[in-house]
Short mmCIF file of C-alpha atoms and ligand atoms in Angstrom, two decimals:
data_model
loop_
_atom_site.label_atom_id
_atom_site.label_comp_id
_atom_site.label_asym_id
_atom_site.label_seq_id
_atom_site.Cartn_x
_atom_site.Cartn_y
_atom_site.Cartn_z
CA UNK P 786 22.98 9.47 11.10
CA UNK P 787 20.83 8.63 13.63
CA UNK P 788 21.55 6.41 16.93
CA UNK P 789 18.24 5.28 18.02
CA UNK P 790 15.00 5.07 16.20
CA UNK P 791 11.54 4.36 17.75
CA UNK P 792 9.30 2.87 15.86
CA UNK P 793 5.40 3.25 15.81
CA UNK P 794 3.91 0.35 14.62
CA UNK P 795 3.52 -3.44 15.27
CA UNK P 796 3.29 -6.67 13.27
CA UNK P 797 5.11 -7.58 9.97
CA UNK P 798 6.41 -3.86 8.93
CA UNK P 799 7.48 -2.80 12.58
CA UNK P 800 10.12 -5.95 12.36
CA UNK P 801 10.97 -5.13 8.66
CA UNK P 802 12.13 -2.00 10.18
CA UNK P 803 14.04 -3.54 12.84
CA UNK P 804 15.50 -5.35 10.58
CA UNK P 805 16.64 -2.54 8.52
CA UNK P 806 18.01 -0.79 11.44
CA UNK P 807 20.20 -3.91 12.72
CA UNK P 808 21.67 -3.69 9.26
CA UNK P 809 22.96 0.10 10.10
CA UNK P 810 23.85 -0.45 13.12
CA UNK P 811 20.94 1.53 14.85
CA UNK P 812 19.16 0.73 17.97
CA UNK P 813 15.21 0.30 18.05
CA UNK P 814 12.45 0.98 20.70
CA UNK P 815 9.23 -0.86 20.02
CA UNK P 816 6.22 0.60 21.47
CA UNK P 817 3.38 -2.06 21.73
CA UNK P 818 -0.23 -2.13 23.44
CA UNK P 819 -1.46 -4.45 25.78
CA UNK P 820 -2.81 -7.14 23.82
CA UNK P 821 0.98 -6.61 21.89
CA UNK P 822 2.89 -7.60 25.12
CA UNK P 823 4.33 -10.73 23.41
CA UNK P 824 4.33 -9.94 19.83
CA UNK P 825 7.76 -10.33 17.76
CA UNK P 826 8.42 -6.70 17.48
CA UNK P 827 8.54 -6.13 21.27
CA UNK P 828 11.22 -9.10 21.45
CA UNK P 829 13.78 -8.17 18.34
CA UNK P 830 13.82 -4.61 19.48
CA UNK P 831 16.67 -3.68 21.72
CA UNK P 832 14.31 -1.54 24.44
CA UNK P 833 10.09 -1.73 23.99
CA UNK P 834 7.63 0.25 25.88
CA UNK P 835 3.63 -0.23 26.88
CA UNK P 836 1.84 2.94 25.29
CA UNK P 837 -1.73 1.66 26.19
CA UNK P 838 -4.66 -0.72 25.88
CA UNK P 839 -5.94 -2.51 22.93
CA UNK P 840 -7.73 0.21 21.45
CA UNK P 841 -5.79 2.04 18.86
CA UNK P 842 -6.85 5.61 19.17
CA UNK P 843 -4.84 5.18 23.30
CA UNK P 844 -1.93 3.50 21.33
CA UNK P 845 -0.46 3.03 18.24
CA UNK P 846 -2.45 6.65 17.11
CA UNK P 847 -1.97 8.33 20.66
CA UNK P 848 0.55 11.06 19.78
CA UNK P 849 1.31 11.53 23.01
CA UNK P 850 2.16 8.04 24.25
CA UNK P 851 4.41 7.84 21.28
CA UNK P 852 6.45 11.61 21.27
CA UNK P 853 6.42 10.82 25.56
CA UNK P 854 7.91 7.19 24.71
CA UNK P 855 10.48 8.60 22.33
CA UNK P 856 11.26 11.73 24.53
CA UNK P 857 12.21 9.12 27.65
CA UNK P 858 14.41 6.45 25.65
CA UNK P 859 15.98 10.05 23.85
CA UNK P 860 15.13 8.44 20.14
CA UNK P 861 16.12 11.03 17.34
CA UNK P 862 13.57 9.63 14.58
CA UNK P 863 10.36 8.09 14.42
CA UNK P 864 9.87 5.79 11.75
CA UNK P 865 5.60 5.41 11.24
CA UNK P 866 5.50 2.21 9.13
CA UNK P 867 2.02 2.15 7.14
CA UNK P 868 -1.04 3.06 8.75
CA UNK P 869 -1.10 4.03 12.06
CA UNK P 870 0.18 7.39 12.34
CA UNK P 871 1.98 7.23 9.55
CA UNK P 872 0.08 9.72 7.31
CA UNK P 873 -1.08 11.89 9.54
CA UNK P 874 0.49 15.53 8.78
CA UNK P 875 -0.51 16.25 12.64
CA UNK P 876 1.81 14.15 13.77
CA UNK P 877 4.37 14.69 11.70
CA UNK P 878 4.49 18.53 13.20
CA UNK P 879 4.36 17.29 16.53
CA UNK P 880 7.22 15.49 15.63
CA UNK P 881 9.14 18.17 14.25
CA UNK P 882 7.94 20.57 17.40
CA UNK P 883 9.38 17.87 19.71
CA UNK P 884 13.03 18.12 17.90
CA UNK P 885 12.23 14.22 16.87
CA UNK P 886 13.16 13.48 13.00
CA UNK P 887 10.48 12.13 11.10
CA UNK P 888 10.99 9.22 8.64
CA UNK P 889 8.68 10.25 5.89
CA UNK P 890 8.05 13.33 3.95
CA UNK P 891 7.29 16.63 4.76
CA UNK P 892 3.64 17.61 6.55
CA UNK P 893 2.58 19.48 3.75
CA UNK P 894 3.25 16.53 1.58
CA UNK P 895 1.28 14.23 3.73
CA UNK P 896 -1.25 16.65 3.90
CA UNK P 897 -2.03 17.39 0.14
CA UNK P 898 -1.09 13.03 -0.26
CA UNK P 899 -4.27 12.79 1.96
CA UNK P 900 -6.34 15.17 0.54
CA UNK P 901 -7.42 13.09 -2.88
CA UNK P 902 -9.07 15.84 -4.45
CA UNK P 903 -6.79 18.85 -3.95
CA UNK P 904 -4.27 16.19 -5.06
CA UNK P 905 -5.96 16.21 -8.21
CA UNK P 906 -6.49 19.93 -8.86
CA UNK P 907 -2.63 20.09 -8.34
CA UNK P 908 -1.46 17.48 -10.81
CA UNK P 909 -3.63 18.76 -13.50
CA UNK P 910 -2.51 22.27 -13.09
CA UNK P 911 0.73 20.41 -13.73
CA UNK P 912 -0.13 18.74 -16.17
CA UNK P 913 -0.25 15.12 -14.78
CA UNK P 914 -3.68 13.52 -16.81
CA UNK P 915 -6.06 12.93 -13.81
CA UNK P 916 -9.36 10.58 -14.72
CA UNK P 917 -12.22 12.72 -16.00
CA UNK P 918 -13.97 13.93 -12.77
CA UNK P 919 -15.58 17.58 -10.54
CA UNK P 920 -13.20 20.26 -10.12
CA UNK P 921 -12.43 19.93 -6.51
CA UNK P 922 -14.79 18.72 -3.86
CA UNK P 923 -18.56 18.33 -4.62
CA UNK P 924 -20.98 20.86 -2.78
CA UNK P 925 -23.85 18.46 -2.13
CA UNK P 926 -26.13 16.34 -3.95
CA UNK P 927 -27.23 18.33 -7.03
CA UNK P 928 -23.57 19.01 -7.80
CA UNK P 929 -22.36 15.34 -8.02
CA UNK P 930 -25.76 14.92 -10.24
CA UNK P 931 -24.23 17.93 -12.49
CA UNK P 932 -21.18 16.64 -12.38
CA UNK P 933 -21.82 13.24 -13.20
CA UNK P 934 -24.17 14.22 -16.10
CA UNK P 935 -21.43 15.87 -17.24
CA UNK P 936 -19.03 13.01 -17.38
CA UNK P 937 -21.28 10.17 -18.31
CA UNK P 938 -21.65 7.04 -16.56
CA UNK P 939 -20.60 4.80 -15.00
CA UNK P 940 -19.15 7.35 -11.82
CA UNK P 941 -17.35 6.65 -8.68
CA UNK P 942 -17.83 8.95 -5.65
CA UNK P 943 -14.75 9.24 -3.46
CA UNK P 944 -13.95 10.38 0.24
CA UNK P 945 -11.23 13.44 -0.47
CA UNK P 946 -10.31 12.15 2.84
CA UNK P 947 -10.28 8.31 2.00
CA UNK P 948 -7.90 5.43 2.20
CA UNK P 949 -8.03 1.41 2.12
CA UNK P 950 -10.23 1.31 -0.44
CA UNK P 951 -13.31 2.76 1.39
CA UNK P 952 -16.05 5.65 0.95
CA UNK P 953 -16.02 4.66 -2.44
CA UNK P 954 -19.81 4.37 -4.47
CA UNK P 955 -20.17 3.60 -7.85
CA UNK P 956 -22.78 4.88 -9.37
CA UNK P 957 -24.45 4.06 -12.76
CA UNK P 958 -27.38 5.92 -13.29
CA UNK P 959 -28.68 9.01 -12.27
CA UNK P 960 -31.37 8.11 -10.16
CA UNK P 961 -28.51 6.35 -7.65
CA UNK P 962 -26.55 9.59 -7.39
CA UNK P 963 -28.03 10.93 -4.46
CA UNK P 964 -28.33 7.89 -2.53
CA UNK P 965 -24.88 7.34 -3.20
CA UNK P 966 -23.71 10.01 -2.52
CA UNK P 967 -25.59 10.44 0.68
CA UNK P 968 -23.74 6.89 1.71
CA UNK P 969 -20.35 8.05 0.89
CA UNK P 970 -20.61 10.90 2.86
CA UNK P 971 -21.69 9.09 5.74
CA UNK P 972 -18.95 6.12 5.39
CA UNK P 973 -16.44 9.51 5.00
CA UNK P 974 -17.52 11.04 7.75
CA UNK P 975 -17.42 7.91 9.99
CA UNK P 976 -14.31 6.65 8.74
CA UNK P 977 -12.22 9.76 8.12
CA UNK P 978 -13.51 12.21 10.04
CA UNK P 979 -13.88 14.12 7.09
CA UNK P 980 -17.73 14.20 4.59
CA UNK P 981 -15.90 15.97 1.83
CA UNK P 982 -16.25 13.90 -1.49
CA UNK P 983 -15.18 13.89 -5.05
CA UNK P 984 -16.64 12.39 -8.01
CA UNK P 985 -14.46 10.88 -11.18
CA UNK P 986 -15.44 8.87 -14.25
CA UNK P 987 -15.78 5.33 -13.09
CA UNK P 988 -13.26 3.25 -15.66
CA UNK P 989 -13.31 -0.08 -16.47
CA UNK P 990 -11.24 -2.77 -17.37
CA UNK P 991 -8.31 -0.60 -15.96
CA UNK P 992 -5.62 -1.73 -14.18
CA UNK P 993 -3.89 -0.16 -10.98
CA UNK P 994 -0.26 0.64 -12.14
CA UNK P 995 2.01 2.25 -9.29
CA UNK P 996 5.39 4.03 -9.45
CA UNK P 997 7.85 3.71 -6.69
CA UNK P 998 9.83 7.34 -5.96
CA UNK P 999 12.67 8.03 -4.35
CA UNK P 1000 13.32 12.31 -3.58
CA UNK P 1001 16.46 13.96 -1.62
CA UNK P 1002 16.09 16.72 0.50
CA UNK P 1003 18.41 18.32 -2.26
CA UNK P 1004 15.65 18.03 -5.04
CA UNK P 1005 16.89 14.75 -7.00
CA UNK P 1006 14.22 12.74 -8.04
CA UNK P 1007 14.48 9.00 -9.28
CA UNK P 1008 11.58 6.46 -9.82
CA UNK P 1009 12.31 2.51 -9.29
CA UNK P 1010 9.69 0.92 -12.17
CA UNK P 1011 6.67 0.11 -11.94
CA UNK P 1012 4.14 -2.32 -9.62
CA UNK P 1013 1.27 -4.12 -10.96
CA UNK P 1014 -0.98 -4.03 -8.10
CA UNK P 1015 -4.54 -4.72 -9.80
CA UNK P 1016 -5.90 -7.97 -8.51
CA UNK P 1017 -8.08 -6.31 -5.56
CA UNK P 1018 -10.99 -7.64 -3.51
CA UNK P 1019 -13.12 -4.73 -2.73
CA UNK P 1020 -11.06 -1.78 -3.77
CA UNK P 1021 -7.59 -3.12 -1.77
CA UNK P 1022 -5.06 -4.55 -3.10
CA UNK P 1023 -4.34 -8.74 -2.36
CA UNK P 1024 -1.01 -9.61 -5.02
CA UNK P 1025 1.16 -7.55 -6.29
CA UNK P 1026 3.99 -7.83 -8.34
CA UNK P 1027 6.93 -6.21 -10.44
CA UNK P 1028 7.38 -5.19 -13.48
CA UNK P 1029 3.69 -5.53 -14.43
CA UNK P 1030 3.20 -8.16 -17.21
CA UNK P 1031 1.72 -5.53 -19.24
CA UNK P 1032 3.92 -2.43 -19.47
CA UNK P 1033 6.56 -2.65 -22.45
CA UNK P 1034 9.80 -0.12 -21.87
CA UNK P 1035 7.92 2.79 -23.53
CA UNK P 1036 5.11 2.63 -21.31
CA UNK P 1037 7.46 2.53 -18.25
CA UNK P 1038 8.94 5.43 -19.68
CA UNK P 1039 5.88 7.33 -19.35
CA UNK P 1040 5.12 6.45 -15.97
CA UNK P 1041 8.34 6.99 -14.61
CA UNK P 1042 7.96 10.08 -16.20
CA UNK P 1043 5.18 11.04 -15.17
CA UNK P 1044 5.72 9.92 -11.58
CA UNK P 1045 8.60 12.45 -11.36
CA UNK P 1046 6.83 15.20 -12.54
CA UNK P 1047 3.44 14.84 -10.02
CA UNK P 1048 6.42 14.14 -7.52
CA UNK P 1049 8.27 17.48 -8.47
CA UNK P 1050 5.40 19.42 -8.59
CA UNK P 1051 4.42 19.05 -4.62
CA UNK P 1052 8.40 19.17 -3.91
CA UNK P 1053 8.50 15.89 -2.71
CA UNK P 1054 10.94 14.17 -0.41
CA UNK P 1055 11.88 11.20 0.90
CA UNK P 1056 10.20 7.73 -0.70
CA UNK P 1057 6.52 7.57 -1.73
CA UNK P 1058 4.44 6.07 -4.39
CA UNK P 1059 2.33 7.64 -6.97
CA UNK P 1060 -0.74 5.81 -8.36
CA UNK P 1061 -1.89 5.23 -11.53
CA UNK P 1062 -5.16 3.22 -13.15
CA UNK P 1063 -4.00 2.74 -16.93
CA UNK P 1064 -6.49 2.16 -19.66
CA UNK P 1065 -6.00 -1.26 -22.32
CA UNK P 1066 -4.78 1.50 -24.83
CA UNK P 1067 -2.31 2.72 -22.45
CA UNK P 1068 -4.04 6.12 -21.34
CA UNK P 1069 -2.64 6.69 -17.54
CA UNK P 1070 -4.46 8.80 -15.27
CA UNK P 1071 -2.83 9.75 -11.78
CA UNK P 1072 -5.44 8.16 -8.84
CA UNK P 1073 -3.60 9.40 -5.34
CA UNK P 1074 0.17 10.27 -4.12
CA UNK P 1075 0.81 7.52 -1.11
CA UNK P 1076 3.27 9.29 1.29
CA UNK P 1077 4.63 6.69 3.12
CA UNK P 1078 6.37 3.09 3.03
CA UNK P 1079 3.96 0.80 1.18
CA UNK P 1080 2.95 -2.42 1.86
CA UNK P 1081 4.22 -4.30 -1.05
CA UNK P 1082 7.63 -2.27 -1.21
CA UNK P 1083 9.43 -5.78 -1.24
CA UNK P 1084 8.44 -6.26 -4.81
CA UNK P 1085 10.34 -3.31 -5.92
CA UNK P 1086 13.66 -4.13 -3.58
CA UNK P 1087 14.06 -7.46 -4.60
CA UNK P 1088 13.73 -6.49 -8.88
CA UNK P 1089 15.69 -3.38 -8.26
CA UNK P 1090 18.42 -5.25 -5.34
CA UNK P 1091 18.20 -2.79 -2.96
CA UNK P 1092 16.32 -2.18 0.60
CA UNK P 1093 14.03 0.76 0.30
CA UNK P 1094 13.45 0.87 4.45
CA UNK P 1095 17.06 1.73 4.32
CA UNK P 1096 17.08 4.01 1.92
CA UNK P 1097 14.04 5.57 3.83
CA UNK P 1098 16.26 6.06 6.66
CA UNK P 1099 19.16 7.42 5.58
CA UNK P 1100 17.30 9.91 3.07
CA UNK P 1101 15.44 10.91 6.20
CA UNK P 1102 19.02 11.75 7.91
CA UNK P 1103 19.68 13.83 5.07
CA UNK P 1104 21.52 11.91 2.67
CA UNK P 1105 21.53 12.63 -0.76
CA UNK P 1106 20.83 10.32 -3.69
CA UNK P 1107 23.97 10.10 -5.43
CA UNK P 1108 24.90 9.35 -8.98
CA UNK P 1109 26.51 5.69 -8.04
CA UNK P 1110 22.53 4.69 -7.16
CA UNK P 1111 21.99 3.58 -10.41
CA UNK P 1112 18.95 0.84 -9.57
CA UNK P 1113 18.55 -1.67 -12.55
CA UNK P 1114 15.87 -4.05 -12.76
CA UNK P 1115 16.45 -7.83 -12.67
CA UNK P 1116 14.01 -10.78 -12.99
CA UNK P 1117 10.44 -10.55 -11.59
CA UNK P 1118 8.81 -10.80 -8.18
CA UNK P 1119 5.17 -11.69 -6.39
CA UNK P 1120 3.73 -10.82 -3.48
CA UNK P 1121 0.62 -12.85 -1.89
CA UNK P 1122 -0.66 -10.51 1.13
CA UNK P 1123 -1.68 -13.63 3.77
CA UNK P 1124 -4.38 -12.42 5.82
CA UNK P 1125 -6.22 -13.91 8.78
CA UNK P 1126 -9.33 -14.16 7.25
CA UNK P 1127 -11.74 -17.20 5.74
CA UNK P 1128 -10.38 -17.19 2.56
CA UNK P 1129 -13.76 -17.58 0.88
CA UNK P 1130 -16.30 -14.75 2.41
CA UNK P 1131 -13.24 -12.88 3.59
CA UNK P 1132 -14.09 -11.96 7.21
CA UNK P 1133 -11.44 -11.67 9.82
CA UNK P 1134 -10.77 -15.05 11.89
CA UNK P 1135 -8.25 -14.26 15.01
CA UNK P 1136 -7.07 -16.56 17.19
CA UNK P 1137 -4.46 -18.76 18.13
CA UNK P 1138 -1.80 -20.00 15.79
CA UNK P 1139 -1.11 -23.90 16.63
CA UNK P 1140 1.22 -24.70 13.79
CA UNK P 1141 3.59 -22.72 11.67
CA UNK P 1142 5.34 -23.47 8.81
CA UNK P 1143 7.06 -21.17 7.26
CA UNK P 1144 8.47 -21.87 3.16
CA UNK P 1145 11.97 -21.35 1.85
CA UNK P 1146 13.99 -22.41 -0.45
CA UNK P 1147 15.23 -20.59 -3.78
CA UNK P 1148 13.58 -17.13 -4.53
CA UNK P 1149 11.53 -16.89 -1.48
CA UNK P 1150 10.90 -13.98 0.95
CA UNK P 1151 8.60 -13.95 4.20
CA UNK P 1152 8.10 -11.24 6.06
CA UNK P 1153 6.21 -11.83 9.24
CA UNK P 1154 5.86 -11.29 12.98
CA UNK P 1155 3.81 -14.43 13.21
CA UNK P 1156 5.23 -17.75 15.27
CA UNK P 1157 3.49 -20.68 16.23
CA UNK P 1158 1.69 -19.77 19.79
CA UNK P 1159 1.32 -16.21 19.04
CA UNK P 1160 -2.12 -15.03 19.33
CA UNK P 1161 -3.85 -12.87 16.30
CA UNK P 1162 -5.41 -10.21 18.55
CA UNK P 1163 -8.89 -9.05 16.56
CA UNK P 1164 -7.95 -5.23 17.20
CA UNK P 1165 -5.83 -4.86 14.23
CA UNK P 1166 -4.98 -5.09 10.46
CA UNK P 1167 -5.83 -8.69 9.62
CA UNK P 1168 -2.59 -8.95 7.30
CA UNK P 1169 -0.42 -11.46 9.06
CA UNK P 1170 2.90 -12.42 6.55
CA UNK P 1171 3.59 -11.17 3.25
CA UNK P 1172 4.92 -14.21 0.95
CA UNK P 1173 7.11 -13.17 -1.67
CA UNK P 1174 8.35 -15.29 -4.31
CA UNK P 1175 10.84 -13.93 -6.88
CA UNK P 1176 12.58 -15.45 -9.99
CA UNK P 1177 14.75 -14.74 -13.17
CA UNK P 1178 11.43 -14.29 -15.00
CA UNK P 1179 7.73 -14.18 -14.21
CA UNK P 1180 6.71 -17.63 -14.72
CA UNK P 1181 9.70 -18.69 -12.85
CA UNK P 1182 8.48 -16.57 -9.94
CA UNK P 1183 4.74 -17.79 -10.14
CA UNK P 1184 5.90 -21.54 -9.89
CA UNK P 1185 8.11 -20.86 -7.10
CA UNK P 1186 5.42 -18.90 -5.51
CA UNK P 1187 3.12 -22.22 -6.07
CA UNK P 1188 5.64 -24.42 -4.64
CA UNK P 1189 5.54 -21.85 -1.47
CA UNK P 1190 2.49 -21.44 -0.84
CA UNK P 1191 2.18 -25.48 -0.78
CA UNK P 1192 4.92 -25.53 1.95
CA UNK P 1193 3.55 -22.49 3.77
CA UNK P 1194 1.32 -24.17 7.10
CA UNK P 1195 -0.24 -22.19 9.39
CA UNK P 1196 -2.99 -23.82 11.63
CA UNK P 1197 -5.29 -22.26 14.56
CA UNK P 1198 -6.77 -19.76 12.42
CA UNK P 1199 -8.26 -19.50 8.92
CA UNK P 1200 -5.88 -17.34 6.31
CA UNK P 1201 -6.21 -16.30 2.54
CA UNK P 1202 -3.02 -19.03 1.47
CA UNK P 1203 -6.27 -21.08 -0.66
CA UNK P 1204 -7.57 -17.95 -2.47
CA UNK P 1205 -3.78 -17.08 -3.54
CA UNK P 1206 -3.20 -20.65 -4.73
CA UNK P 1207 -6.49 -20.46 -6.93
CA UNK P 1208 -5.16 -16.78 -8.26
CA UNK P 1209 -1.99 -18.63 -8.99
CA UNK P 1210 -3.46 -21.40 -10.67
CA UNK P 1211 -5.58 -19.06 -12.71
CA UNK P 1212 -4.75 -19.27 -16.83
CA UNK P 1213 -5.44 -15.38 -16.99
CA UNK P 1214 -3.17 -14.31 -14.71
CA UNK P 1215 -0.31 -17.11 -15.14
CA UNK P 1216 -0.68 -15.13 -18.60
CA UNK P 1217 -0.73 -11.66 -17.49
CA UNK P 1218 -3.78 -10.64 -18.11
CA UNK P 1219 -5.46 -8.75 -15.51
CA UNK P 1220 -7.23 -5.62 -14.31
CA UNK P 1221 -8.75 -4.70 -11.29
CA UNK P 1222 -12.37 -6.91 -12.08
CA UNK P 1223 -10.26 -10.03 -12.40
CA UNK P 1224 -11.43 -11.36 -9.00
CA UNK P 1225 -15.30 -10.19 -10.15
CA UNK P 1226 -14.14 -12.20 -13.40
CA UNK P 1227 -12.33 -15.78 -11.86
CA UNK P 1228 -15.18 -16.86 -10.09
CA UNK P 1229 -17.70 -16.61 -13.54
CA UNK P 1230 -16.41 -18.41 -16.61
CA UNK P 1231 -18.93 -16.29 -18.69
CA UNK P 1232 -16.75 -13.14 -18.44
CA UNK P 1233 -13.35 -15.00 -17.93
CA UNK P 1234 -10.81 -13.95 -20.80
CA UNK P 1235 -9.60 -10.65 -20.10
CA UNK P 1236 -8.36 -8.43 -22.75
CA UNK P 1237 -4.87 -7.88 -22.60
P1 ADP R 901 -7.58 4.03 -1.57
O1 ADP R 901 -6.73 5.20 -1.18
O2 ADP R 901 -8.77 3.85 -0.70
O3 ADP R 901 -6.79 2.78 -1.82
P2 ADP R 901 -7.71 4.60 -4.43
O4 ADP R 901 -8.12 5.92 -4.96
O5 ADP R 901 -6.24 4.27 -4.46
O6 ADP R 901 -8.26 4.45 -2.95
O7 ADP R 901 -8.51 3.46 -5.19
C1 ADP R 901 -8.44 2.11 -4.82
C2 ADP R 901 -8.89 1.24 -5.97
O8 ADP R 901 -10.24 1.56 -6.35
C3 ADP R 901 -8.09 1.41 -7.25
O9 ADP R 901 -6.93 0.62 -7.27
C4 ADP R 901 -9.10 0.96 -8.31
O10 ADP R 901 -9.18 -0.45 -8.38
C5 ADP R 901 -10.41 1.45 -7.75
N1 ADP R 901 -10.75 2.78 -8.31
C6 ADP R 901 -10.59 3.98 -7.73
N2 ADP R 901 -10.99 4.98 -8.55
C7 ADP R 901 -11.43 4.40 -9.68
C8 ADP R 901 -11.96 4.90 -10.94
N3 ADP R 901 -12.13 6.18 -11.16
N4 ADP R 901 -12.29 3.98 -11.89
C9 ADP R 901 -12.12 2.65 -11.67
N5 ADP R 901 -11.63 2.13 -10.54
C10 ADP R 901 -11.29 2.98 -9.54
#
């Protein structure tokens, strides 16, 4: 097992992985950038070094700052977080060059997890059911047109190379195609370095189903349910929750099923998360592989009572699943992802926070870095506490997630806590019935019910 682990990230899922390496009695070096100096993470680690100004690129994704800092404090393992560095199959050699343990898969599975459309050629080969799309990536203009003919509209054109819900154009004629596609590749190429783009039948009224997976470096693969992740602004995800309102045992049969298989068929190890959009009559198409921790991983530890960081950890130091891990799941659980952002137009508001006020009480989770005084630098992810409300059934779990976010205070800067409550408050989704348009759908009573 490992002794010391450095950890390259900041905020809410850098202290989550303090936290987890308290618990087995492992010491921690934070690495932080300027603006960082006084952020929580520097203080609960036991040693913390400066890798850099503000800028990401000469910190937090500076591969050298971080394999120099973990060199000189002689860490054995790197744990990435999310974002970051953290699926970057680069840096996950380096690591490995360096004699450093990474905590995460193998390169080659980061590198196929980040490459959306080989991902896809793979898992059909396999025989995973991938939405309706081009063979591989599109060779300019005229072939998304061909290809899109092909499939019918509506179409979505995708970055091979994308993430967070960008490069993404729907298009739903044929006389947008080129325009959109000439977009895309621009947002790609901006944003991931990368113009290569895919195209898929657009689907609608689909919901955003993920599996949780757990692999050993001895081949044993196990999946921990399902999370509902489909109420999205803009193509990323906002509240997520587990099990998913809609999936009945045979369903989650299937997609546990089918999670293993797309999971055996790159050789996966460690923990990652394979997505899936399912249709209202249950059709489930595989959308991406995510090779790292996710963000709303607390969802699946507190249904299945166990601490996935951990497990991360200690699968990473080559420990084995055994046959006593037999996760079961109990009750239900919601996360609301509070951002620092007006809660109506969305749009990032740093700053200062004056006043903090943190909820607790039965069936409630926070995980934060955030304390009244600290200041949200601008440089970063806006996502400031995760607020996670759990209970021995669904409904249980919403109204203690009401009551929460009621208690929950945080002044100085604007934050998402009034969109959640009106999500929460919603009659569709206090019912279950969602899909990714729900947000498109809440705010116009014409198109409110939502199938189930
Ligand atoms: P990212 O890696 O950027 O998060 P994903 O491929 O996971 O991108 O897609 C993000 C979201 O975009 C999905 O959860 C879904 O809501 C929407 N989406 C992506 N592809 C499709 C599609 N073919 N049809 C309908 N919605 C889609």
């Amino acid at each position: 097992m490992f002794k010391k682990i450095l950890i390259a990230n900041r905020g809410e899922i850098a202290v989550r992985i303090i936290r987890a390496c308290r618990e087995l009695d492992v010491r921690t070096v934070a690495v932080y950038s300027d603006v960082d100096r006084s952020s929580m993470h520097v203080r609960l680690a036991d040693e913390a070094i400066c890798i850099g100004p503000a800028q990401p690129e000469q910190s937090y994704l500076s591969v050298p700052a971080i394999l120099t800092s973990a060199e000189i404090t002689d860490s054995e393992a790197i744990h990435p977080g999310y974002g970051f560095l953290s699926e970057n199959p680069q840096f996950a050699e380096a690591c490995a060059a360096s004699g450093i343990a990474f905590i995460g898969p193998s390169p080659e599975n980061i590198r196929l997890g980040g490459d959306k459309a080989k991902a896809r050629q793979v898992m059909k080969k396999r025989g995973v059911p991938v939405v309706p799309g081009s063979d591989g990536p599109l060779d300019g203009a005229a072939s998304a047109l061909k290809a899109a003919k092909k499939i019918g509209f509506p179409c979505i054109i995708k970055a091979s190379m994308g993430g967070g819900g960008r490069g993404m154009k729907i298009v739903n004629s044929e006389e947008q195609v080129e325009d959109a596609y000439f977009m895309a590749q621009r947002e790609a190429l901006t944003g991931f370095g990368s113009s290569e783009l895919y195209l898929e039948k657009y689907l609608q009224d689909v919901r955003h189903i993920e599996v949780q997976v757990l692999a050993d470096t001895k081949g044993r693969i196990i999946h921990l349910g399902e999370r509902e992740c489909s109420i999205q602004r803009r193509h990323q995800k906002l509240i997520e929750e587990s099990p998913s309102p809609f999936v009945s045992e045979k369903l989650r049969k299937r997609l546990g099923e089918l999670a293993i298989k797309a999971a055996r068929a790159v050789k996966y190890k460690n923990i990652g998360t394979v997505e899936f959009m399912v249709t209202p009559a249950e059709e489930i198409y595989f959308m991406e592989f995510n090779t790292r921790v996710q963000v709303e991983h607390p969802v699946t530890e507190i249904v299945m009572g166990m601490d996935l960081v951990k497990e991360q950890i200690l699968l990473a130091a080559g420990q084995s699943i055994t046959m006593k891990k037999i996760f079961r799941p109990r009750g239900a659980a919601i996360e609301c992802r509070i951002n620092a952002e007006d809660p109506d137009r969305f749009i990032p508001s740093p700053g200062t926070i004056e006043f903090l006020h943190q909820p607790g009480g039965p069936g409630i989770r926070v995980d934060t870095a955030a304390y009244c005084g600290w200041t949200v630098p601008s440089h970063y992810d806006s996502l400031i506490a995760k607020l996670i409300a759990f209970g021995s059934n669904r409904q249980e779990a919403i109204a203690r997630m009401r009551r929460a976010l009621d208690e929950f205070v945080i002044e100085g800067i604007k934050t998402t806590i009034p969109f959640h409550k009106r999500v929460i408050e919603n009659r569709n989704f206090q019912e279950g019935r969602i899909n990714t348009s729900f947000l498109e759908r809440m705010n116009d009573p014409e198109k409110a019910e939502v199938k189930k």
